[in-house]
């Protein structure tokens, strides 16, 4: 059984180091850079969910032999990529995936639900779509200075994230070129995957962060409802983290991954 790890917006495959370091000695772990991120080229086309879905399909075709399946794990935009892949390539879901883990992600409606800006979307004051879209498309930089570190911990992670964990996460996000961050920000602003999660017809675990302002738990509950209708919801779990749950609470997150892998192994043995 293999892992296939799909990172999120403004990250790169090294974002998964807490999982790679924990599992690579005993399991085959595949991680790749989304287009434009890390060492991957952006390509001539504007980013789209269809492109990301096709990229994931190409990766799985390259790393899995016929009959092999992997546990797919997607964080944020990576989780959206897996949902888009399931909708675009539904015939591949049971063929390529033994199980799925979606963490700190959403099916759409990001601007209307985000609580990353103070005062907005916490009561009657709603974040205007145009303002949110402008913010997501901004070519933001994150200089490693104390005020930026604090805001990053407060709005992206949680204030409980300190020391090496916070520095590691900020360095990963800073590695993304500002133009790439802006291009994918526009994709996120208009993201509308609908009921794509219902195409995930293998056991699927959903993980949220109770302090996640970018993709609040309401999104995870919405995905869980879709999976319940599809009969494929394994577990919905909320961790005491911000948006970067698999970094902030890596021991708990890794334990959940181990549980999913053991269940997938048992299922494969039972059906053999």
PDB file of C-alpha atoms in Angstrom:
ATOM      1  CA  UNK A   1       0.000   0.000   0.000  1.00  0.00           C
ATOM      2  CA  UNK A   2       1.285   3.467  -0.904  1.00  0.00           C
ATOM      3  CA  UNK A   3       0.563   6.975   0.312  1.00  0.00           C
ATOM      4  CA  UNK A   4      -0.009   9.778  -2.185  1.00  0.00           C
ATOM      5  CA  UNK A   5       0.250  13.185  -0.506  1.00  0.00           C
ATOM      6  CA  UNK A   6      -1.169  16.279  -2.233  1.00  0.00           C
ATOM      7  CA  UNK A   7      -0.176  19.590  -0.651  1.00  0.00           C
ATOM      8  CA  UNK A   8      -2.131  22.820  -0.526  1.00  0.00           C
ATOM      9  CA  UNK A   9      -1.989  26.387  -1.830  1.00  0.00           C
ATOM     10  CA  UNK A  10       1.412  28.126  -1.557  1.00  0.00           C
ATOM     11  CA  UNK A  11       3.076  24.960  -0.253  1.00  0.00           C
ATOM     12  CA  UNK A  12       5.334  22.281  -1.766  1.00  0.00           C
ATOM     13  CA  UNK A  13       5.991  18.599  -1.230  1.00  0.00           C
ATOM     14  CA  UNK A  14       8.318  19.347   1.722  1.00  0.00           C
ATOM     15  CA  UNK A  15       5.199  20.508   3.551  1.00  0.00           C
ATOM     16  CA  UNK A  16       4.598  16.790   4.199  1.00  0.00           C
ATOM     17  CA  UNK A  17       7.951  16.267   5.963  1.00  0.00           C
ATOM     18  CA  UNK A  18       6.232  15.425   9.294  1.00  0.00           C
ATOM     19  CA  UNK A  19       4.454  12.574   7.510  1.00  0.00           C
ATOM     20  CA  UNK A  20       7.313  11.553   5.191  1.00  0.00           C
ATOM     21  CA  UNK A  21       9.697  11.304   8.145  1.00  0.00           C
ATOM     22  CA  UNK A  22       7.194   9.203  10.075  1.00  0.00           C
ATOM     23  CA  UNK A  23       6.169   6.749   7.353  1.00  0.00           C
ATOM     24  CA  UNK A  24       8.787   6.564   4.593  1.00  0.00           C
ATOM     25  CA  UNK A  25      10.893   3.957   6.390  1.00  0.00           C
ATOM     26  CA  UNK A  26       7.998   1.481   6.434  1.00  0.00           C
ATOM     27  CA  UNK A  27       5.739   2.507   3.535  1.00  0.00           C
ATOM     28  CA  UNK A  28       6.026   3.832   0.034  1.00  0.00           C
ATOM     29  CA  UNK A  29       5.271   7.548   0.228  1.00  0.00           C
ATOM     30  CA  UNK A  30       4.640   9.563  -2.938  1.00  0.00           C
ATOM     31  CA  UNK A  31       4.464  13.357  -2.812  1.00  0.00           C
ATOM     32  CA  UNK A  32       4.587  15.816  -5.673  1.00  0.00           C
ATOM     33  CA  UNK A  33       4.606  19.565  -6.251  1.00  0.00           C
ATOM     34  CA  UNK A  34       1.395  20.994  -7.641  1.00  0.00           C
ATOM     35  CA  UNK A  35       1.958  22.916 -10.863  1.00  0.00           C
ATOM     36  CA  UNK A  36       3.751  26.198 -10.223  1.00  0.00           C
ATOM     37  CA  UNK A  37       4.716  25.148  -6.702  1.00  0.00           C
ATOM     38  CA  UNK A  38       8.070  23.821  -5.566  1.00  0.00           C
ATOM     39  CA  UNK A  39      10.008  22.433  -8.531  1.00  0.00           C
ATOM     40  CA  UNK A  40       6.979  22.083 -10.846  1.00  0.00           C
ATOM     41  CA  UNK A  41       6.438  24.456 -13.756  1.00  0.00           C
ATOM     42  CA  UNK A  42       3.216  26.458 -13.903  1.00  0.00           C
ATOM     43  CA  UNK A  43       2.586  25.769 -17.577  1.00  0.00           C
ATOM     44  CA  UNK A  44       0.934  28.055 -20.140  1.00  0.00           C
ATOM     45  CA  UNK A  45      -2.678  27.602 -18.991  1.00  0.00           C
ATOM     46  CA  UNK A  46      -4.383  29.372 -16.123  1.00  0.00           C
ATOM     47  CA  UNK A  47      -4.762  27.075 -13.103  1.00  0.00           C
ATOM     48  CA  UNK A  48      -8.046  25.198 -12.978  1.00  0.00           C
ATOM     49  CA  UNK A  49      -9.560  22.336 -11.027  1.00  0.00           C
ATOM     50  CA  UNK A  50      -9.629  20.299 -14.223  1.00  0.00           C
ATOM     51  CA  UNK A  51      -5.881  20.729 -14.726  1.00  0.00           C
ATOM     52  CA  UNK A  52      -5.160  19.783 -11.120  1.00  0.00           C
ATOM     53  CA  UNK A  53      -7.416  16.726 -11.422  1.00  0.00           C
ATOM     54  CA  UNK A  54      -5.631  15.609 -14.586  1.00  0.00           C
ATOM     55  CA  UNK A  55      -2.241  16.179 -12.936  1.00  0.00           C
ATOM     56  CA  UNK A  56      -3.230  13.903 -10.053  1.00  0.00           C
ATOM     57  CA  UNK A  57      -4.487  11.278 -12.501  1.00  0.00           C
ATOM     58  CA  UNK A  58      -1.130  11.450 -14.322  1.00  0.00           C
ATOM     59  CA  UNK A  59       0.826  11.063 -11.087  1.00  0.00           C
ATOM     60  CA  UNK A  60      -1.217   8.023 -10.027  1.00  0.00           C
ATOM     61  CA  UNK A  61      -0.803   6.454 -13.465  1.00  0.00           C
ATOM     62  CA  UNK A  62       2.958   6.951 -13.218  1.00  0.00           C
ATOM     63  CA  UNK A  63       3.505   5.603  -9.704  1.00  0.00           C
ATOM     64  CA  UNK A  64       0.924   2.794  -9.405  1.00  0.00           C
ATOM     65  CA  UNK A  65       1.102  -0.481 -11.270  1.00  0.00           C
ATOM     66  CA  UNK A  66      -2.119  -1.993 -12.633  1.00  0.00           C
ATOM     67  CA  UNK A  67      -4.145  -3.241  -9.696  1.00  0.00           C
ATOM     68  CA  UNK A  68      -2.245  -1.153  -7.145  1.00  0.00           C
ATOM     69  CA  UNK A  69      -4.079   1.364  -5.010  1.00  0.00           C
ATOM     70  CA  UNK A  70      -2.938   4.151  -2.709  1.00  0.00           C
ATOM     71  CA  UNK A  71      -4.267   6.073   0.254  1.00  0.00           C
ATOM     72  CA  UNK A  72      -4.739   9.629  -1.042  1.00  0.00           C
ATOM     73  CA  UNK A  73      -4.189  12.464   1.426  1.00  0.00           C
ATOM     74  CA  UNK A  74      -5.006  16.041   0.428  1.00  0.00           C
ATOM     75  CA  UNK A  75      -4.514  19.222   2.413  1.00  0.00           C
ATOM     76  CA  UNK A  76      -6.465  22.381   1.530  1.00  0.00           C
ATOM     77  CA  UNK A  77      -6.056  22.843  -2.241  1.00  0.00           C
ATOM     78  CA  UNK A  78      -4.781  19.258  -2.300  1.00  0.00           C
ATOM     79  CA  UNK A  79      -8.087  18.086  -0.848  1.00  0.00           C
ATOM     80  CA  UNK A  80      -9.908  20.144  -3.457  1.00  0.00           C
ATOM     81  CA  UNK A  81      -7.722  18.503  -6.110  1.00  0.00           C
ATOM     82  CA  UNK A  82      -8.782  15.049  -4.913  1.00  0.00           C
ATOM     83  CA  UNK A  83     -12.449  16.051  -4.984  1.00  0.00           C
ATOM     84  CA  UNK A  84     -12.038  17.459  -8.508  1.00  0.00           C
ATOM     85  CA  UNK A  85     -10.236  14.273  -9.587  1.00  0.00           C
ATOM     86  CA  UNK A  86     -13.088  12.130  -8.264  1.00  0.00           C
ATOM     87  CA  UNK A  87     -15.628  14.203 -10.196  1.00  0.00           C
ATOM     88  CA  UNK A  88     -13.589  14.292 -13.417  1.00  0.00           C
ATOM     89  CA  UNK A  89     -12.337  10.700 -13.295  1.00  0.00           C
ATOM     90  CA  UNK A  90     -14.941   8.792 -11.247  1.00  0.00           C
ATOM     91  CA  UNK A  91     -13.947   5.487 -12.841  1.00  0.00           C
ATOM     92  CA  UNK A  92     -10.484   5.841 -11.279  1.00  0.00           C
ATOM     93  CA  UNK A  93     -11.646   6.243  -7.685  1.00  0.00           C
ATOM     94  CA  UNK A  94     -12.036   2.577  -6.749  1.00  0.00           C
ATOM     95  CA  UNK A  95      -9.293   1.598  -9.196  1.00  0.00           C
ATOM     96  CA  UNK A  96      -6.600   3.897  -7.784  1.00  0.00           C
ATOM     97  CA  UNK A  97      -7.683   4.771  -4.220  1.00  0.00           C
ATOM     98  CA  UNK A  98      -7.901   2.416  -1.259  1.00  0.00           C
ATOM     99  CA  UNK A  99      -8.968   5.270   1.026  1.00  0.00           C
ATOM    100  CA  UNK A 100      -8.896   9.063   1.145  1.00  0.00           C
ATOM    101  CA  UNK A 101      -8.054  11.624   3.817  1.00  0.00           C
ATOM    102  CA  UNK A 102      -9.208  15.214   3.286  1.00  0.00           C
ATOM    103  CA  UNK A 103      -7.767  17.715   5.739  1.00  0.00           C
ATOM    104  CA  UNK A 104      -8.426  21.434   6.215  1.00  0.00           C
ATOM    105  CA  UNK A 105     -10.221  21.689   2.903  1.00  0.00           C
ATOM    106  CA  UNK A 106     -13.527  22.756   1.352  1.00  0.00           C
ATOM    107  CA  UNK A 107     -15.832  22.189  -1.636  1.00  0.00           C
ATOM    108  CA  UNK A 108     -16.152  25.912  -2.391  1.00  0.00           C
ATOM    109  CA  UNK A 109     -17.732  29.085  -1.002  1.00  0.00           C
ATOM    110  CA  UNK A 110     -14.422  30.065   0.572  1.00  0.00           C
ATOM    111  CA  UNK A 111     -14.897  33.825   0.683  1.00  0.00           C
ATOM    112  CA  UNK A 112     -18.356  33.581   2.230  1.00  0.00           C
ATOM    113  CA  UNK A 113     -17.120  31.307   5.043  1.00  0.00           C
ATOM    114  CA  UNK A 114     -13.576  32.448   5.822  1.00  0.00           C
ATOM    115  CA  UNK A 115     -12.945  34.077   9.183  1.00  0.00           C
ATOM    116  CA  UNK A 116      -9.343  35.008   8.408  1.00  0.00           C
ATOM    117  CA  UNK A 117     -10.136  38.753   8.456  1.00  0.00           C
ATOM    118  CA  UNK A 118     -11.234  40.225  11.779  1.00  0.00           C
ATOM    119  CA  UNK A 119     -14.946  41.022  12.122  1.00  0.00           C
ATOM    120  CA  UNK A 120     -16.011  39.515   8.781  1.00  0.00           C
ATOM    121  CA  UNK A 121     -18.171  36.375   8.583  1.00  0.00           C
ATOM    122  CA  UNK A 122     -18.371  36.081  12.361  1.00  0.00           C
ATOM    123  CA  UNK A 123     -21.811  37.619  12.644  1.00  0.00           C
ATOM    124  CA  UNK A 124     -23.945  39.785  10.404  1.00  0.00           C
ATOM    125  CA  UNK A 125     -21.017  41.524   8.688  1.00  0.00           C
ATOM    126  CA  UNK A 126     -20.234  39.473   5.582  1.00  0.00           C
ATOM    127  CA  UNK A 127     -16.979  39.694   3.652  1.00  0.00           C
ATOM    128  CA  UNK A 128     -17.754  41.233   0.216  1.00  0.00           C
ATOM    129  CA  UNK A 129     -16.866  38.792  -2.530  1.00  0.00           C
ATOM    130  CA  UNK A 130     -14.902  41.406  -4.475  1.00  0.00           C
ATOM    131  CA  UNK A 131     -12.783  42.274  -1.450  1.00  0.00           C
ATOM    132  CA  UNK A 132     -12.105  38.627  -0.717  1.00  0.00           C
ATOM    133  CA  UNK A 133     -11.229  37.946  -4.326  1.00  0.00           C
ATOM    134  CA  UNK A 134      -8.861  40.923  -4.353  1.00  0.00           C
ATOM    135  CA  UNK A 135      -7.148  39.610  -1.230  1.00  0.00           C
ATOM    136  CA  UNK A 136      -6.733  36.073  -2.555  1.00  0.00           C
ATOM    137  CA  UNK A 137      -5.337  37.347  -5.854  1.00  0.00           C
ATOM    138  CA  UNK A 138      -2.855  39.705  -4.220  1.00  0.00           C
ATOM    139  CA  UNK A 139       0.841  39.043  -4.809  1.00  0.00           C
ATOM    140  CA  UNK A 140       1.548  38.923  -1.104  1.00  0.00           C
ATOM    141  CA  UNK A 141       4.973  38.434   0.405  1.00  0.00           C
ATOM    142  CA  UNK A 142       5.734  37.251   3.911  1.00  0.00           C
ATOM    143  CA  UNK A 143       9.016  38.752   5.134  1.00  0.00           C
ATOM    144  CA  UNK A 144      10.343  36.796   8.134  1.00  0.00           C
ATOM    145  CA  UNK A 145       9.853  39.586  10.647  1.00  0.00           C
ATOM    146  CA  UNK A 146       8.158  39.450  14.029  1.00  0.00           C
ATOM    147  CA  UNK A 147       4.800  41.075  13.058  1.00  0.00           C
ATOM    148  CA  UNK A 148       4.431  38.735  10.062  1.00  0.00           C
ATOM    149  CA  UNK A 149       5.289  35.730  12.204  1.00  0.00           C
ATOM    150  CA  UNK A 150       2.597  36.712  14.719  1.00  0.00           C
ATOM    151  CA  UNK A 151      -0.084  37.345  12.088  1.00  0.00           C
ATOM    152  CA  UNK A 152       0.791  34.067  10.357  1.00  0.00           C
ATOM    153  CA  UNK A 153       0.412  32.137  13.606  1.00  0.00           C
ATOM    154  CA  UNK A 154      -2.790  33.964  14.501  1.00  0.00           C
ATOM    155  CA  UNK A 155      -4.553  33.847  11.119  1.00  0.00           C
ATOM    156  CA  UNK A 156      -3.121  30.780   9.360  1.00  0.00           C
ATOM    157  CA  UNK A 157      -2.019  28.525  12.191  1.00  0.00           C
ATOM    158  CA  UNK A 158      -2.971  28.976  15.820  1.00  0.00           C
ATOM    159  CA  UNK A 159      -1.127  30.804  18.568  1.00  0.00           C
ATOM    160  CA  UNK A 160      -0.338  27.411  20.095  1.00  0.00           C
ATOM    161  CA  UNK A 161       2.060  26.811  17.177  1.00  0.00           C
ATOM    162  CA  UNK A 162       5.483  28.082  18.222  1.00  0.00           C
ATOM    163  CA  UNK A 163       9.179  27.528  17.706  1.00  0.00           C
ATOM    164  CA  UNK A 164      10.413  25.243  14.953  1.00  0.00           C
ATOM    165  CA  UNK A 165       6.904  24.225  13.892  1.00  0.00           C
ATOM    166  CA  UNK A 166       5.838  27.809  13.202  1.00  0.00           C
ATOM    167  CA  UNK A 167       9.142  28.640  11.483  1.00  0.00           C
ATOM    168  CA  UNK A 168       8.933  25.531   9.288  1.00  0.00           C
ATOM    169  CA  UNK A 169       5.381  26.333   8.185  1.00  0.00           C
ATOM    170  CA  UNK A 170       6.173  29.969   7.393  1.00  0.00           C
ATOM    171  CA  UNK A 171       9.255  28.974   5.380  1.00  0.00           C
ATOM    172  CA  UNK A 172       7.152  26.572   3.296  1.00  0.00           C
ATOM    173  CA  UNK A 173       4.558  29.242   2.490  1.00  0.00           C
ATOM    174  CA  UNK A 174       7.253  31.840   1.753  1.00  0.00           C
ATOM    175  CA  UNK A 175       8.818  29.488  -0.809  1.00  0.00           C
ATOM    176  CA  UNK A 176       5.868  29.947  -3.193  1.00  0.00           C
ATOM    177  CA  UNK A 177       6.390  32.673  -5.840  1.00  0.00           C
ATOM    178  CA  UNK A 178       4.005  35.592  -5.307  1.00  0.00           C
ATOM    179  CA  UNK A 179       2.691  35.369  -8.886  1.00  0.00           C
ATOM    180  CA  UNK A 180       1.821  31.692  -8.414  1.00  0.00           C
ATOM    181  CA  UNK A 181       0.136  32.462  -5.109  1.00  0.00           C
ATOM    182  CA  UNK A 182      -1.977  35.088  -6.868  1.00  0.00           C
ATOM    183  CA  UNK A 183      -2.918  32.845  -9.808  1.00  0.00           C
ATOM    184  CA  UNK A 184      -4.122  30.073  -7.545  1.00  0.00           C
ATOM    185  CA  UNK A 185      -5.789  32.615  -5.266  1.00  0.00           C
ATOM    186  CA  UNK A 186      -8.115  33.480  -8.150  1.00  0.00           C
ATOM    187  CA  UNK A 187      -8.894  29.785  -8.573  1.00  0.00           C
ATOM    188  CA  UNK A 188      -9.775  29.518  -4.890  1.00  0.00           C
ATOM    189  CA  UNK A 189     -11.880  32.682  -4.968  1.00  0.00           C
ATOM    190  CA  UNK A 190     -14.189  31.187  -7.580  1.00  0.00           C
ATOM    191  CA  UNK A 191     -13.946  27.549  -6.474  1.00  0.00           C
ATOM    192  CA  UNK A 192     -17.244  25.681  -6.755  1.00  0.00           C
ATOM    193  CA  UNK A 193     -16.834  21.903  -6.646  1.00  0.00           C
ATOM    194  CA  UNK A 194     -20.468  21.298  -5.776  1.00  0.00           C
ATOM    195  CA  UNK A 195     -21.111  17.732  -4.677  1.00  0.00           C
ATOM    196  CA  UNK A 196     -17.839  16.367  -6.111  1.00  0.00           C
ATOM    197  CA  UNK A 197     -17.055  14.713  -2.773  1.00  0.00           C
ATOM    198  CA  UNK A 198     -19.958  12.327  -3.353  1.00  0.00           C
ATOM    199  CA  UNK A 199     -17.849  10.702  -6.085  1.00  0.00           C
ATOM    200  CA  UNK A 200     -15.364   9.558  -3.433  1.00  0.00           C
ATOM    201  CA  UNK A 201     -16.826   6.074  -3.093  1.00  0.00           C
ATOM    202  CA  UNK A 202     -13.981   4.651  -0.968  1.00  0.00           C
ATOM    203  CA  UNK A 203     -13.645   5.128   2.827  1.00  0.00           C
ATOM    204  CA  UNK A 204     -12.921   8.812   3.338  1.00  0.00           C
ATOM    205  CA  UNK A 205     -11.768  10.541   6.510  1.00  0.00           C
ATOM    206  CA  UNK A 206     -12.276  14.279   6.957  1.00  0.00           C
ATOM    207  CA  UNK A 207     -10.092  16.286   9.352  1.00  0.00           C
ATOM    208  CA  UNK A 208     -10.734  19.885  10.362  1.00  0.00           C
ATOM    209  CA  UNK A 209      -9.035  22.398  12.648  1.00  0.00           C
ATOM    210  CA  UNK A 210     -11.195  24.074  15.252  1.00  0.00           C
ATOM    211  CA  UNK A 211      -9.097  27.285  14.910  1.00  0.00           C
ATOM    212  CA  UNK A 212      -8.910  27.133  11.105  1.00  0.00           C
ATOM    213  CA  UNK A 213      -9.885  30.552   9.754  1.00  0.00           C
ATOM    214  CA  UNK A 214      -9.085  29.805   6.092  1.00  0.00           C
ATOM    215  CA  UNK A 215     -11.290  26.711   5.792  1.00  0.00           C
ATOM    216  CA  UNK A 216     -13.408  26.677   8.966  1.00  0.00           C
ATOM    217  CA  UNK A 217     -14.930  23.374  10.164  1.00  0.00           C
ATOM    218  CA  UNK A 218     -18.239  24.236   8.465  1.00  0.00           C
ATOM    219  CA  UNK A 219     -16.610  23.107   5.209  1.00  0.00           C
ATOM    220  CA  UNK A 220     -15.536  19.767   6.644  1.00  0.00           C
ATOM    221  CA  UNK A 221     -19.026  19.163   7.993  1.00  0.00           C
ATOM    222  CA  UNK A 222     -20.441  19.931   4.558  1.00  0.00           C
ATOM    223  CA  UNK A 223     -18.069  17.427   2.938  1.00  0.00           C
ATOM    224  CA  UNK A 224     -18.943  14.871   5.606  1.00  0.00           C
ATOM    225  CA  UNK A 225     -22.627  15.265   4.762  1.00  0.00           C
ATOM    226  CA  UNK A 226     -21.871  14.550   1.088  1.00  0.00           C
ATOM    227  CA  UNK A 227     -19.826  11.491   2.013  1.00  0.00           C
ATOM    228  CA  UNK A 228     -22.604  10.276   4.279  1.00  0.00           C
ATOM    229  CA  UNK A 229     -25.015  10.454   1.360  1.00  0.00           C
ATOM    230  CA  UNK A 230     -22.504   8.500  -0.728  1.00  0.00           C
ATOM    231  CA  UNK A 231     -22.050   5.940   2.055  1.00  0.00           C
ATOM    232  CA  UNK A 232     -18.291   6.494   2.187  1.00  0.00           C
ATOM    233  CA  UNK A 233     -17.688   8.638   5.285  1.00  0.00           C
ATOM    234  CA  UNK A 234     -15.204   6.956   7.591  1.00  0.00           C
ATOM    235  CA  UNK A 235     -14.596   9.603  10.255  1.00  0.00           C
ATOM    236  CA  UNK A 236     -14.958  13.345  10.778  1.00  0.00           C
ATOM    237  CA  UNK A 237     -12.370  14.558  13.262  1.00  0.00           C
ATOM    238  CA  UNK A 238     -11.650  18.057  14.524  1.00  0.00           C
ATOM    239  CA  UNK A 239      -8.136  18.756  15.815  1.00  0.00           C
ATOM    240  CA  UNK A 240      -7.140  21.721  18.022  1.00  0.00           C
ATOM    241  CA  UNK A 241      -5.254  23.452  15.196  1.00  0.00           C
ATOM    242  CA  UNK A 242      -5.383  26.211  12.639  1.00  0.00           C
ATOM    243  CA  UNK A 243      -5.194  25.594   8.893  1.00  0.00           C
ATOM    244  CA  UNK A 244      -1.971  23.554   8.907  1.00  0.00           C
ATOM    245  CA  UNK A 245      -3.234  20.657  10.981  1.00  0.00           C
ATOM    246  CA  UNK A 246      -0.833  17.979   9.789  1.00  0.00           C
ATOM    247  CA  UNK A 247       2.087  20.203  10.838  1.00  0.00           C
ATOM    248  CA  UNK A 248       0.626  21.760  13.988  1.00  0.00           C
ATOM    249  CA  UNK A 249      -0.630  18.478  15.464  1.00  0.00           C
ATOM    250  CA  UNK A 250       1.507  15.990  13.563  1.00  0.00           C
ATOM    251  CA  UNK A 251       1.469  13.236  16.234  1.00  0.00           C
ATOM    252  CA  UNK A 252      -2.347  13.136  16.265  1.00  0.00           C
ATOM    253  CA  UNK A 253      -2.526  13.524  12.495  1.00  0.00           C
ATOM    254  CA  UNK A 254      -0.020  10.730  11.902  1.00  0.00           C
ATOM    255  CA  UNK A 255      -1.914   8.457  14.264  1.00  0.00           C
ATOM    256  CA  UNK A 256      -5.041   9.056  12.187  1.00  0.00           C
ATOM    257  CA  UNK A 257      -3.144   8.223   8.998  1.00  0.00           C
ATOM    258  CA  UNK A 258      -1.866   5.022  10.574  1.00  0.00           C
ATOM    259  CA  UNK A 259      -5.423   4.053  11.506  1.00  0.00           C
ATOM    260  CA  UNK A 260      -6.608   4.679   7.942  1.00  0.00           C
ATOM    261  CA  UNK A 261      -3.762   2.632   6.471  1.00  0.00           C
ATOM    262  CA  UNK A 262      -4.396  -0.325   8.787  1.00  0.00           C
ATOM    263  CA  UNK A 263      -8.086  -0.287   7.864  1.00  0.00           C
ATOM    264  CA  UNK A 264      -7.223  -0.135   4.155  1.00  0.00           C
ATOM    265  CA  UNK A 265      -4.847  -3.098   4.529  1.00  0.00           C
ATOM    266  CA  UNK A 266      -7.499  -5.151   6.313  1.00  0.00           C
ATOM    267  CA  UNK A 267     -10.078  -4.325   3.661  1.00  0.00           C
ATOM    268  CA  UNK A 268      -7.671  -5.313   0.886  1.00  0.00           C
ATOM    269  CA  UNK A 269      -6.867  -8.622   2.606  1.00  0.00           C
ATOM    270  CA  UNK A 270     -10.546  -9.385   3.162  1.00  0.00           C
ATOM    271  CA  UNK A 271     -11.392  -8.834  -0.504  1.00  0.00           C
ATOM    272  CA  UNK A 272      -8.377 -10.811  -1.809  1.00  0.00           C
TER     273      UNK A 272
END
